[in-house]
Amino acid sequence: MDTPTIYDVSRLSGVSTATVSRTFTTPDRVRESTRRRVYAAAEALHYQPSAIARAMARQQTDKIAFLICKEGATILDEFYASICEGVMRRANGTNYQLLISTAEEWTRTAQSKQIEGVILAGNAQADLISEFQRQNIPVVLVNNRAAGFNLPCIVADEAGGVRQVVSHLISAGHQRIAMLMGRFSPYVTSARYNAFLSVMRENGLSVDESGALMCDRDIQSATEAALRLLSRPDRPSAVFAFNDVLAAGVMKAARRLGLRLPEDLAVVGFDDSSVCPMMEPELSSIHVDCRRMGELCMEHMAALLDGAQDVPRLTVVPVNLKIRASSRAAI
Amino acid sequence: MDTPTIYDVSRLSGVSTATVSRTFTTPDRVRESTRRRVYAAAEALHYQPSAIARAMARQQTDKIAFLICKEGATILDEFYASICEGVMRRANGTNYQLLISTAEEWTRTAQSKQIEGVILAGNAQADLISEFQRQNIPVVLVNNRAAGFNLPCIVADEAGGVRQVVSHLISAGHQRIAMLMGRFSPYVTSARYNAFLSVMRENGLSVDESGALMCDRDIQSATEAALRLLSRPDRPSAVFAFNDVLAAGVMKAARRLGLRLPEDLAVVGFDDSSVCPMMEPELSSIHVDCRRMGELCMEHMAALLDGAQDVPRLTVVPVNLKIRASSRAAI
DNA sequence: GTGAAAGCGCTAACAG
DNA sequence: CTGTTAGCGCTTTCAC
C-alpha cells in the first residue's frame, strides 16, 4: 500500500483537498465537525502531510543547516558538540529541523532551496558567507567574527577570559606567566594573544619569546612543549593553556619534572570542559557556556527568519573563571 | 532578483527544460556542445537545481535522520558525538544529507516523505521503530539491539569488554572486584551486568551485593558511591566502572581515602574517552571505536537504500582493553 | 539527442 | 466556512 495523499483523505472525509490542507495548517479556520471528520479519515489512512509537497507549495523547507568549519581529527569535539546541542535544544519546539554537516562537504553538494538559514560554527571562510548571502540565506556565525559582513556573530568573551586568568595568577603572586597556544582558529588565537599581551603589559609584566608558545592541538604535543618550557632555568611559575586538553599536557609535563601543583606551577585551562573536575589536582579553567552560545544562534536565526531588523550584530557571551586546586595558592 | 529556475536556463541556452535537467542529472546523455551551452547559461544565471522541486519530482529527499534516543543533561556527549561524527564522515561523498534530532522531538513533528532512512542511537523505543517500519523507512540501530525487529543493529562487544577487564584484573591478582554501574540504557546495563556475573562465576569468584552497585551518571554520584564502597572493611581491590567519568569518580574517592593507585586500588573505565590519558595515573579503559560504529551505521543504511538484501542484522564492533597505569601491577 | 507534456502532493488566492 | 483551480520547479516517459 502506498503512502496516502491529501486526495485520499479528501475522498474519504468528503471534503475538498483545500479543507484537508486547512485542517492541518490552520485548524481554527475549519468548522469543528469538519475538522473531526478530516482527522478521523487521516487517522484511518495513516495520513501525514508530505513534507516534500508542502515545501514545494510553500517554497520553503523549514530546515536550518549547522555547518562546522573546522579541520582536524575530530570535528565534533566537546566544544562544538555543546554548541550543537544548544542549537538542537532551541530548534526543538520550533518548526525548524537541523541539518548537520561540515562546511567543506556542503559546498560539494550545491543545491538551491535546501535551507532557510545557516549557522556557521568556527572558522568560516569569507567566500562561503558571501555565497549564502548572495542566495539571500540568513547566516549566523558562532565562535567567530566576520569583518565586513552584516550578520549576527556569537562569541565568547575571549579577552575577558584571558584577563580573568592573568589577574587571578598575578594576584596569587605569579610574575612569570606563560601561555600555551594550540593551533586554534585565527579569530580565537588572535583574540586571546592580543588580550594576553595587553593585560600583561598593563600589569608591567613582560612577555618575551618564551611567554607565548605554540603547539599542536593534542595532549602529546602540549606535553612536549611544556617539557621544554618547564626545563628552562627561568621557567614560568604559571601556565595558561588554550584549552583543557593542553592544560592536561602541561600538568603531565610538570609531574614528569617533579614539580608540585600548584606550589611549583599553577595551571589554568580554557573551556571548563568535563575533564576539569576529574583532574588531580582539579583544573582551574575559564567556563564557556557553549550550550548557551548554541541556543543564541538558534534564537537569532529564528528572529532573522521572522524578519526582525534588530537582531544584534555581535553577542558576547560572558565567561568566568572557575578557580580550582590547580591554581589555588596553598593555604 | 529571484532564484533562477530551470526555465530561465532553458530560455537562455535555447534548449528545452528536459535537456537542462538531463545535463545536471545524466550529463553523458547530452551532446557535449549542448552540455557546454547549458553549463554556461547556468553559470551566468547562478542557477542551481532546486532541491525542493527535485525532491517533488523524484519523490525522495536524500536525507537521513540521526535520532538520539537518550535523556539527561547532555544529549550529545562524547560517545554519541563520536558516533555522529562517524555517520557524518561516511555521509560525506554520498548524496545523503544528515538531519539530527532527538527521538522525542522527531515524533512531535510528524510528516511523511521527510527522510529516506533513520539511524536510531541509543535506547530506541519499540513503537518508534514500528512506526518507521510501517512507513517503509529503513531503520538502523546503534548501541542497542531490538528484539523482534528485522533490522541492522550495530553494537560494541560489551561482553567481550567486560571479559577483558575482569581477566586482566584477575591475572593481576585481584579477587575482590567491584563494578560501578551508571544508569545506562537497559541494553548496555544488562549486557555488561550479565557478562560480569558470568565471567566472575567462571573464575570461581563471587559477586555479592557490594560487587555491583548503581549510581547516577555523573562524577559526584560516582565519587559518593565509591567512598561508601571503599570505606567498607572488605573493600574491593579493584573497581570496574561503566564509563570513564565514573572511573574518575572512583579515583577521586580513592585519593580522598588515602588509597594509592594502583597499589591499593586498581581502576578500569569503559569507552577509552579522551580523558583517559589525562588522568593521573592514566586510566585503563575499554577502547570502543565509536567513530567506526557511526561509519557502519551509514554504510549499512546506504546498502539498505540500495536495496541490498544481505545487510547483516547484527554487527558487533570489537573492543579492546587499553591497559594504563591505573590498573598496571607495580613492577 | 532532444522536445512536449504530464505529473509529483500540497497551498493559497479567489469565489461563493 | 468551504470548494475550485492554478501553480511550485523539476523529472520522466514517450515521441520524434
XYZ file of C-alpha atoms (C1' of nucleotides) in Angstrom:
694
model
C 0.000 0.000 0.000
C 1.294 3.390 -0.933
C 1.582 6.481 1.172
C -1.818 8.149 1.342
C -2.151 11.643 -0.109
C -4.371 14.545 0.635
C -6.682 13.299 -2.114
C -7.322 10.061 -0.269
C -8.261 11.985 2.855
C -10.394 14.344 0.812
C -12.285 11.471 -0.739
C -12.769 9.532 2.482
C -13.850 12.524 4.515
C -15.991 14.003 1.774
C -14.407 17.458 1.830
C -12.132 19.191 -0.634
C -8.364 18.951 -0.507
C -8.241 22.613 0.406
C -10.182 21.909 3.554
C -7.981 18.976 4.410
C -4.991 21.210 3.965
C -6.528 23.880 6.173
C -7.351 21.326 8.813
C -3.669 20.573 9.155
C -2.263 24.066 8.812
C -4.905 26.380 10.281
C -7.337 24.168 12.198
C -9.214 27.146 13.599
C -10.374 28.131 10.154
C -12.307 24.893 9.822
C -15.608 24.011 11.450
C -15.202 21.706 14.397
C -17.322 18.926 12.936
C -15.465 19.067 9.631
C -12.140 19.039 11.399
C -13.131 15.915 13.244
C -14.169 14.134 10.069
C -10.862 15.036 8.474
C -8.809 13.897 11.438
C -10.733 10.654 11.561
C -10.133 9.978 7.888
C -6.476 10.925 8.212
C -6.008 8.622 11.128
C -7.751 5.766 9.411
C -5.445 6.140 6.434
C -2.338 6.901 8.493
C -2.130 10.094 6.544
C 0.541 12.663 7.286
C 1.142 15.694 5.069
C 4.057 15.148 2.727
C 6.963 17.328 3.729
C 8.122 17.417 0.122
C 4.870 18.609 -1.386
C 4.364 21.106 1.365
C 7.824 22.509 0.783
C 7.103 22.681 -2.924
C 3.888 24.601 -2.487
C 5.155 26.929 0.193
C 8.571 27.328 -1.335
C 10.322 26.702 1.922
C 11.848 23.747 3.673
C 11.881 24.778 7.339
C 15.407 23.493 7.592
C 18.454 25.132 9.101
C 21.968 23.956 8.381
C 24.544 23.775 11.138
C 27.896 23.708 9.405
C 31.129 23.140 11.255
C 34.063 24.953 9.707
C 36.958 23.109 11.207
C 39.536 20.602 10.240
C 41.416 18.009 12.176
C 40.992 14.516 13.508
C 37.877 15.324 15.490
C 35.257 17.639 14.078
C 32.570 17.229 16.673
C 34.642 17.721 19.806
C 33.186 18.609 23.186
C 33.155 22.317 22.381
C 31.272 22.079 19.106
C 29.098 19.236 20.336
C 27.898 21.501 23.137
C 27.145 24.313 20.731
C 25.318 21.850 18.523
C 23.328 20.625 21.472
C 22.318 24.185 22.273
C 21.157 24.714 18.718
C 19.256 21.414 18.768
C 17.519 22.207 22.007
C 16.386 25.605 20.801
C 15.289 24.155 17.483
C 13.069 21.808 19.451
C 9.611 23.194 19.707
C 10.027 25.275 16.565
C 9.124 24.080 13.093
C 12.734 24.073 12.062
C 14.775 20.986 11.607
C 18.508 20.771 11.744
C 20.845 19.607 9.022
C 24.371 18.969 10.220
C 27.473 18.848 8.078
C 30.887 20.326 7.522
C 31.390 23.476 5.502
C 33.590 21.568 3.128
C 31.011 18.915 2.369
C 28.221 21.406 1.972
C 29.869 23.280 -0.845
C 30.283 19.987 -2.655
C 26.563 19.394 -2.934
C 25.354 22.753 -4.120
C 21.607 22.965 -4.492
C 19.266 25.857 -4.013
C 16.184 25.962 -1.815
C 17.613 23.476 0.627
C 17.572 25.558 3.761
C 16.104 28.699 5.243
C 19.206 29.686 7.108
C 22.681 28.560 8.068
C 24.709 28.603 11.248
C 28.423 28.588 10.615
C 30.468 27.330 13.542
C 34.152 28.122 13.692
C 36.472 29.363 11.062
C 34.056 30.177 8.230
C 35.635 31.444 5.042
C 34.523 34.764 3.602
C 33.546 33.346 0.226
C 31.284 30.789 1.863
C 29.498 33.535 3.752
C 29.228 35.626 0.584
C 27.730 32.748 -1.307
C 24.963 32.279 1.245
C 24.274 35.981 1.353
C 24.061 36.121 -2.424
C 21.336 33.495 -2.173
C 19.575 35.582 0.478
C 20.074 32.898 3.063
C 20.457 34.347 6.557
C 23.785 33.478 8.183
C 24.691 33.373 11.857
C 28.282 32.928 12.954
C 29.367 31.306 16.166
C 32.811 31.296 17.725
C 33.973 33.609 15.007
C 33.575 37.159 13.774
C 33.490 38.217 10.174
C 34.864 41.603 9.290
C 32.907 43.348 6.587
C 29.762 41.263 6.810
C 26.458 42.304 8.201
C 25.344 39.318 10.219
C 24.924 38.175 13.818
C 28.048 36.788 15.440
C 28.020 34.939 18.724
C 31.324 34.692 20.514
C 32.637 34.000 23.975
C 34.302 36.825 25.810
C 37.802 35.665 24.952
C 39.533 38.816 26.126
C 37.587 38.830 29.354
C 38.564 35.231 29.973
C 42.228 35.922 29.422
C 42.006 38.942 31.669
C 40.446 36.918 34.457
C 43.117 34.259 34.192
C 46.011 36.679 34.241
C 44.552 38.776 37.061
C 43.971 35.678 39.099
C 47.514 34.472 38.579
C 49.048 37.844 39.299
C 47.080 38.275 42.486
C 48.335 34.860 43.519
C 51.809 36.272 43.213
C 52.856 34.978 39.826
C 55.141 37.085 37.646
C 56.426 34.640 35.080
C 53.279 33.603 33.283
C 53.457 31.631 30.059
C 50.719 30.959 27.559
C 50.444 27.715 25.620
C 48.507 28.254 22.416
C 47.172 25.335 20.400
C 46.571 25.771 16.718
C 43.151 27.286 17.041
C 41.270 29.386 14.550
C 42.759 32.767 13.652
C 39.921 34.509 15.431
C 40.409 32.740 18.745
C 44.171 32.805 18.594
C 44.471 36.498 17.868
C 41.751 37.463 20.353
C 43.497 35.661 23.169
C 47.008 36.559 22.143
C 46.244 40.252 21.941
C 44.388 40.181 25.225
C 47.284 38.407 26.866
C 49.779 40.978 25.654
C 47.587 43.858 26.778
C 46.876 42.535 30.211
C 50.474 41.585 30.865
C 51.628 44.990 29.749
C 49.029 46.730 31.880
C 50.456 44.920 34.841
C 54.004 45.798 33.966
C 54.901 42.235 33.083
C 56.851 41.337 30.005
C 56.041 38.647 27.522
C 59.248 37.508 25.981
C 59.531 34.789 23.372
C 59.053 32.031 25.865
C 55.935 33.664 27.187
C 53.610 32.571 24.410
C 54.347 29.387 22.586
C 52.511 27.370 20.015
C 51.907 23.640 19.929
C 49.609 21.246 18.142
C 46.163 20.593 19.450
C 46.756 17.325 21.250
C 47.965 16.279 24.641
C 51.284 14.815 23.470
C 52.241 17.932 21.648
C 51.304 20.018 24.658
C 53.281 17.776 26.967
C 56.379 18.071 24.825
C 56.098 21.818 24.515
C 55.573 22.106 28.244
C 58.540 19.856 28.989
C 60.766 22.193 27.031
C 59.237 25.253 28.622
C 59.473 23.972 32.156
C 63.029 22.715 31.802
C 64.368 26.206 31.294
C 66.232 27.822 34.145
C 63.838 30.762 34.004
C 60.785 28.575 33.859
C 57.413 30.213 34.411
C 55.588 29.732 37.681
C 52.234 29.619 35.930
C 50.990 28.397 32.579
C 47.757 29.356 30.906
C 46.715 26.879 28.229
C 44.310 27.477 25.365
C 42.106 24.589 26.325
C 41.826 21.931 28.972
C 43.451 19.205 26.925
C 46.570 21.304 26.524
C 46.431 22.156 30.227
C 46.380 18.442 30.985
C 49.527 18.134 28.892
C 51.161 20.834 30.962
C 50.208 19.072 34.183
C 51.628 15.864 32.849
C 54.911 17.554 31.983
C 55.061 19.185 35.394
C 54.629 15.863 37.134
C 57.270 14.294 34.986
C 59.684 17.006 36.043
C 58.787 16.536 39.671
C 57.091 19.878 40.021
C 54.284 20.107 42.541
C 50.938 21.534 41.516
C 50.072 24.209 42.367
C 53.034 25.027 44.631
C 55.710 24.904 41.941
C 53.465 25.521 38.998
C 49.979 26.877 38.613
C 47.985 25.736 35.588
C 44.821 27.197 34.135
C 42.884 25.887 31.149
C 40.099 27.207 28.949
C 36.555 25.947 28.202
C 35.914 24.348 31.587
C 35.217 21.078 29.840
C 34.075 17.943 31.587
C 37.629 16.846 32.386
C 38.395 19.732 34.754
C 36.832 18.211 37.852
C 38.402 14.863 37.034
C 41.973 16.048 37.054
C 44.264 15.803 40.064
C 44.536 18.488 41.194
C 41.265 19.705 39.733
C 41.910 22.075 36.891
C 41.085 25.758 37.013
C 39.530 26.858 33.779
C 37.538 29.542 32.055
C 33.958 28.414 31.913
C 32.407 28.976 28.495
C 28.692 28.427 28.157
C 28.786 26.686 24.798
C 25.274 25.403 25.142
C 24.076 28.976 25.573
C 26.044 30.060 22.526
C 24.239 27.420 20.505
C 20.899 28.496 21.873
C 21.638 32.094 20.949
C 22.476 31.004 17.413
C 19.088 29.476 17.009
C 17.300 32.356 18.712
C 18.936 34.894 16.455
C 18.304 32.742 13.429
C 14.642 32.463 14.295
C 14.473 36.247 14.697
C 16.159 36.750 11.339
C 13.733 34.386 9.648
C 10.939 36.204 11.356
C 12.051 39.349 9.610
C 13.327 41.077 12.724
C 15.553 44.039 11.914
C 17.020 44.476 15.354
C 18.983 41.264 15.709
C 22.247 42.196 17.424
C 25.291 42.030 15.204
C 27.560 40.923 17.984
C 26.700 38.923 21.061
C 29.477 38.378 23.532
C 28.720 35.576 25.922
C 30.279 36.170 29.341
C 32.766 33.655 30.644
C 34.018 33.154 34.132
C 36.999 31.649 35.753
C 36.412 28.562 37.840
C 39.225 28.519 40.299
C 40.159 25.036 41.340
C 43.124 23.417 43.014
C 45.490 23.609 40.051
C 45.966 27.317 40.568
C 44.834 27.923 44.103
C 47.515 29.362 46.305
C 48.380 26.967 49.064
C 46.677 27.969 52.300
C 16.320 39.254 -8.272
C 14.705 35.900 -7.732
C 16.251 32.493 -7.741
C 16.616 31.349 -11.340
C 14.699 28.256 -12.407
C 15.273 25.629 -14.995
C 13.066 27.683 -17.339
C 15.487 30.577 -17.219
C 18.340 28.302 -18.152
C 16.254 26.703 -20.844
C 15.443 30.051 -22.382
C 18.985 31.429 -22.186
C 20.634 28.308 -23.556
C 17.980 27.706 -26.194
C 17.279 24.081 -25.226
C 14.273 22.517 -23.563
C 13.932 22.163 -19.825
C 14.175 18.421 -20.265
C 17.646 18.810 -21.676
C 18.714 21.163 -18.927
C 17.511 18.615 -16.429
C 19.434 15.869 -18.166
C 22.539 17.988 -18.250
C 22.533 18.106 -14.468
C 21.451 14.571 -13.723
C 22.824 12.441 -16.566
C 25.389 14.594 -18.391
C 26.506 11.737 -20.620
C 23.094 11.602 -22.258
C 23.564 15.083 -23.624
C 25.724 16.128 -26.560
C 28.952 17.753 -25.472
C 28.255 21.029 -27.214
C 24.754 21.247 -25.747
C 26.068 20.457 -22.318
C 28.515 23.296 -22.565
C 25.863 25.752 -23.571
C 23.712 24.686 -20.660
C 26.528 24.947 -18.158
C 27.420 28.361 -19.463
C 23.866 29.609 -19.135
C 23.535 28.084 -15.666
C 26.704 29.741 -14.513
C 25.705 33.086 -15.931
C 22.428 32.908 -14.033
C 23.907 31.354 -10.885
C 21.459 28.550 -11.421
C 21.409 25.558 -9.135
C 18.696 22.915 -9.305
C 16.091 23.416 -6.604
C 16.344 20.708 -4.003
C 12.643 21.050 -3.290
C 11.427 20.637 -6.851
C 13.817 17.810 -7.454
C 12.558 16.029 -4.362
C 8.998 16.596 -5.524
C 9.594 15.135 -8.949
C 11.686 12.211 -7.790
C 9.663 11.593 -4.672
C 12.714 11.389 -2.498
C 14.649 13.743 -0.286
C 18.064 12.112 0.001
C 18.016 12.809 3.695
C 18.829 10.509 6.587
C 17.802 11.254 10.149
C 20.160 10.609 13.020
C 18.000 10.453 16.113
C 19.444 10.234 19.583
C 17.252 8.287 21.958
C 18.575 9.432 25.278
C 17.634 11.669 28.124
C 19.634 13.583 30.625
C 21.509 16.828 30.937
C 23.782 16.159 27.992
C 22.416 14.522 24.874
C 25.397 14.869 22.607
C 28.103 13.574 24.901
C 31.485 12.368 23.734
C 30.170 8.896 22.995
C 27.259 9.950 20.818
C 29.188 12.826 19.297
C 31.782 10.330 18.071
C 29.111 8.096 16.587
C 27.560 11.142 14.961
C 30.910 12.140 13.558
C 31.330 8.679 12.064
C 27.926 8.922 10.426
C 28.723 12.397 9.123
C 32.021 11.338 7.668
C 30.510 8.405 5.849
C 27.627 10.532 4.633
C 30.199 12.820 3.079
C 30.752 11.923 -0.521
C 27.303 10.355 -0.824
C 24.209 12.226 -1.914
C 22.682 11.885 1.504
C 22.405 14.674 3.967
C 22.045 14.307 7.667
C 19.219 15.551 9.838
C 19.983 15.464 13.540
C 17.472 15.477 16.337
C 16.231 13.628 19.377
C 13.711 10.825 19.106
C 11.356 12.762 21.298
C 11.371 15.855 19.133
C 11.015 13.902 15.939
C 7.752 12.299 16.912
C 6.399 15.738 17.682
C 6.751 16.909 14.087
C 5.281 14.011 12.200
C 5.430 14.401 8.455
C 5.800 11.852 5.723
C 8.352 11.867 2.948
C 10.903 13.657 5.054
C 13.676 11.120 5.027
C 14.865 8.025 3.242
C 16.112 6.289 6.342
C 16.724 6.708 10.035
C 19.546 5.847 12.381
C 18.401 5.419 15.958
C 21.159 5.860 18.504
C 20.671 4.527 21.988
C 17.582 3.407 23.752
C 15.045 3.440 20.920
C 11.511 2.511 21.892
C 9.785 -0.319 20.075
C 6.821 1.764 18.955
C 9.119 4.319 17.362
C 10.812 1.582 15.377
C 7.453 0.115 14.386
C 6.219 3.453 13.182
C 9.183 3.895 10.858
C 8.850 0.366 9.569
C 5.170 0.886 8.884
C 6.177 3.808 6.698
C 8.704 1.600 4.932
C 11.569 3.720 6.171
C 14.722 1.646 6.710
C 15.965 1.736 10.293
C 19.454 1.103 11.633
C 20.083 0.821 15.352
C 23.314 1.713 17.065
C 24.350 0.953 20.626
C 21.189 -1.020 21.055
C 19.513 -4.216 19.930
C 15.856 -4.650 19.242
C 14.296 -7.995 19.921
C 11.665 -8.946 17.396
C 12.647 -6.489 14.692
C 14.307 -7.254 11.443
C 16.895 -4.506 11.086
C 20.638 -3.949 11.284
C 21.983 -3.320 14.769
C 25.469 -2.053 15.436
C 26.791 -2.610 18.911
C 30.097 -2.700 20.714
C 31.254 -6.019 22.088
C 30.089 -5.241 25.611
C 30.521 -8.765 26.913
C 33.970 -9.042 25.379
C 34.959 -5.780 27.005
C 33.798 -6.901 30.413
C 35.596 -10.184 29.951
C 38.845 -8.443 29.087
C 38.605 -6.198 32.110
C 37.902 -8.987 34.545
C 40.551 -11.279 33.088
C 43.085 -8.525 33.272
C 42.262 -7.777 36.889
C 42.251 -11.412 37.892
C 45.588 -12.063 36.269
C 46.924 -9.086 38.193
C 45.948 -10.932 41.342
C 42.667 -9.275 42.181
C 39.880 -11.288 43.793
C 37.557 -8.672 45.180
C 36.391 -6.900 42.074
C 33.500 -4.454 42.200
C 31.525 -2.986 39.346
C 30.153 0.543 39.394
C 27.216 0.847 37.035
C 25.844 4.229 35.996
C 22.247 4.488 34.905
C 22.830 3.458 31.337
C 20.345 2.098 28.848
C 18.757 -1.250 29.645
C 20.646 -2.832 26.780
C 24.070 -1.735 27.936
C 23.389 -2.340 31.592
C 22.101 -5.848 31.172
C 24.773 -6.805 28.644
C 27.551 -5.771 30.975
C 25.933 -6.994 34.146
C 25.285 -10.440 32.763
C 28.760 -10.662 31.333
C 30.243 -9.627 34.657
C 28.321 -12.301 36.538
C 29.310 -14.987 34.035
C 32.971 -14.155 33.960
C 33.255 -13.855 37.710
C 31.492 -17.175 38.140
C 33.679 -18.852 35.551
C 36.654 -17.771 37.600
C 35.202 -19.002 40.832
C 34.716 -15.522 42.205
C 31.555 -14.404 43.898
C 29.629 -11.258 43.277
C 27.833 -10.363 46.433
C 25.615 -7.344 46.851
C 28.517 -4.980 47.127
C 30.028 -6.310 43.972
C 27.785 -4.447 41.556
C 26.375 -1.138 42.593
C 24.422 1.527 40.831
C 24.972 5.268 40.845
C 23.910 8.232 38.783
C 25.744 9.159 35.677
C 27.927 11.955 36.998
C 31.223 12.220 38.764
C 29.828 13.368 42.105
C 27.455 10.476 42.331
C 30.244 8.080 41.398
C 32.554 9.600 43.979
C 29.969 9.219 46.720
C 29.155 5.667 45.770
C 32.848 4.828 45.641
C 33.500 6.450 49.019
C 30.911 4.175 50.573
C 32.225 1.162 48.752
C 35.862 1.775 49.600
C 35.180 2.524 53.236
C 33.990 -0.977 53.928
C 36.297 -3.296 55.814
C 36.048 -5.812 52.973
C 36.658 -3.196 50.325
C 37.425 -4.380 46.815
C 40.942 -4.193 45.473
C 39.724 -3.308 42.018
C 36.791 -1.360 40.602
C 35.456 -1.557 37.096
C 33.352 1.468 36.169
C 30.786 1.729 33.394
C 32.465 4.693 31.826
C 35.494 6.892 32.293
C 33.658 9.644 34.106
C 32.537 7.213 36.765
C 36.050 5.789 36.905
C 37.355 9.278 37.567
C 34.908 9.480 40.461
C 36.303 6.257 41.842
C 39.856 7.570 41.577
C 38.815 10.725 43.351
C 37.270 8.735 46.183
C 40.337 6.557 46.462
C 42.597 9.576 46.778
C 40.362 11.076 49.387
C 40.666 7.897 51.419
C 44.413 7.881 51.053
C 44.484 4.807 48.847
C 47.300 4.585 46.367
C 46.562 3.844 42.732
C 47.093 1.226 41.530
C 48.790 -0.383 44.554
C 45.812 -0.219 46.893
C 43.159 0.009 44.251
C 43.073 -0.743 40.562
C 40.561 1.164 38.466
C 39.359 0.443 34.940
C 36.895 2.502 32.921
C 34.920 1.998 29.732
C 34.877 3.867 26.391
C 38.515 4.965 26.402
C 37.387 8.537 26.072
C 39.718 11.469 25.672
C 40.155 11.881 29.417
C 41.947 8.577 29.975
C 45.423 9.767 29.039
C 44.896 12.947 31.045
C 44.248 11.248 34.353
C 46.897 10.660 36.973
C 47.580 7.815 36.925
C 46.437 7.349 33.343
C 43.202 5.414 33.260
C 42.896 1.918 31.868
C 39.784 1.601 29.787
C 37.985 -0.427 27.191
C 38.503 1.224 23.859
C 35.290 1.466 21.860
C 35.570 2.596 18.273
C 32.520 4.860 18.268
C 33.542 6.561 15.082
C 33.601 3.204 13.374
C 30.186 2.357 14.756
C 28.846 5.528 13.192
C 30.507 4.738 9.903
C 28.967 1.292 9.918
C 25.541 2.820 10.504
C 25.861 4.876 7.400
C 27.354 2.034 5.367
C 24.532 -0.302 6.282
C 21.974 2.399 5.673
C 23.379 3.047 2.229
C 23.244 -0.656 1.481
C 19.648 -0.842 2.659
C 18.678 2.099 0.486
C 20.479 0.447 -2.344
C 18.157 -2.491 -1.988
C 20.784 -4.880 -0.681
C 19.247 -7.981 0.895
C 22.340 -9.190 2.672
C 22.857 -6.401 5.172
C 23.954 -8.069 8.420
C 21.344 -7.985 11.169
C 23.935 -7.706 13.883
C 27.356 -6.149 13.744
C 29.463 -6.443 16.839
C 32.330 -3.998 16.837
C 35.366 -5.384 18.671
C 36.648 -3.508 21.669
C 39.977 -3.786 23.391
C 41.375 -3.021 26.743
C 43.957 -0.269 26.907
C 45.974 -1.053 29.963
C 47.375 2.050 31.578
C 48.853 2.908 34.932
C 45.591 2.864 36.880
C 45.478 -0.909 36.786
C 49.004 -1.933 35.986
C 50.560 -4.099 38.635
C 53.541 -2.356 40.153
C 56.746 -3.730 38.681
C 19.929 13.605 -28.634
C 16.216 16.393 -27.885
C 11.417 18.284 -27.026
C 6.458 18.219 -25.406
C 3.779 17.403 -21.730
C 2.055 15.069 -17.742
C 2.542 14.746 -13.263
C 4.655 14.777 -8.006
C 1.018 16.478 -3.417
C 0.245 20.352 -1.422
C -1.028 25.554 -0.632
C -3.157 29.862 -1.419
C -5.695 33.007 -3.759
C -10.289 33.670 -5.193
C -15.078 32.886 -5.405
C -19.049 31.513 -3.423
C -16.606 28.126 6.369
C -15.644 25.510 2.055
C -14.620 24.372 -2.919
C -12.174 25.355 -7.439
C -8.112 25.953 -9.524
C -3.634 27.418 -10.736
C 0.682 26.847 -9.798
C 5.530 25.494 -7.087
C 10.260 23.641 -10.496
C 11.739 19.713 -11.570
C 11.894 14.665 -13.777
C 10.458 11.394 -16.876
C 8.044 8.937 -20.130
C 7.015 8.982 -24.900
C 7.600 10.683 -29.464
C 10.343 12.329 -32.952
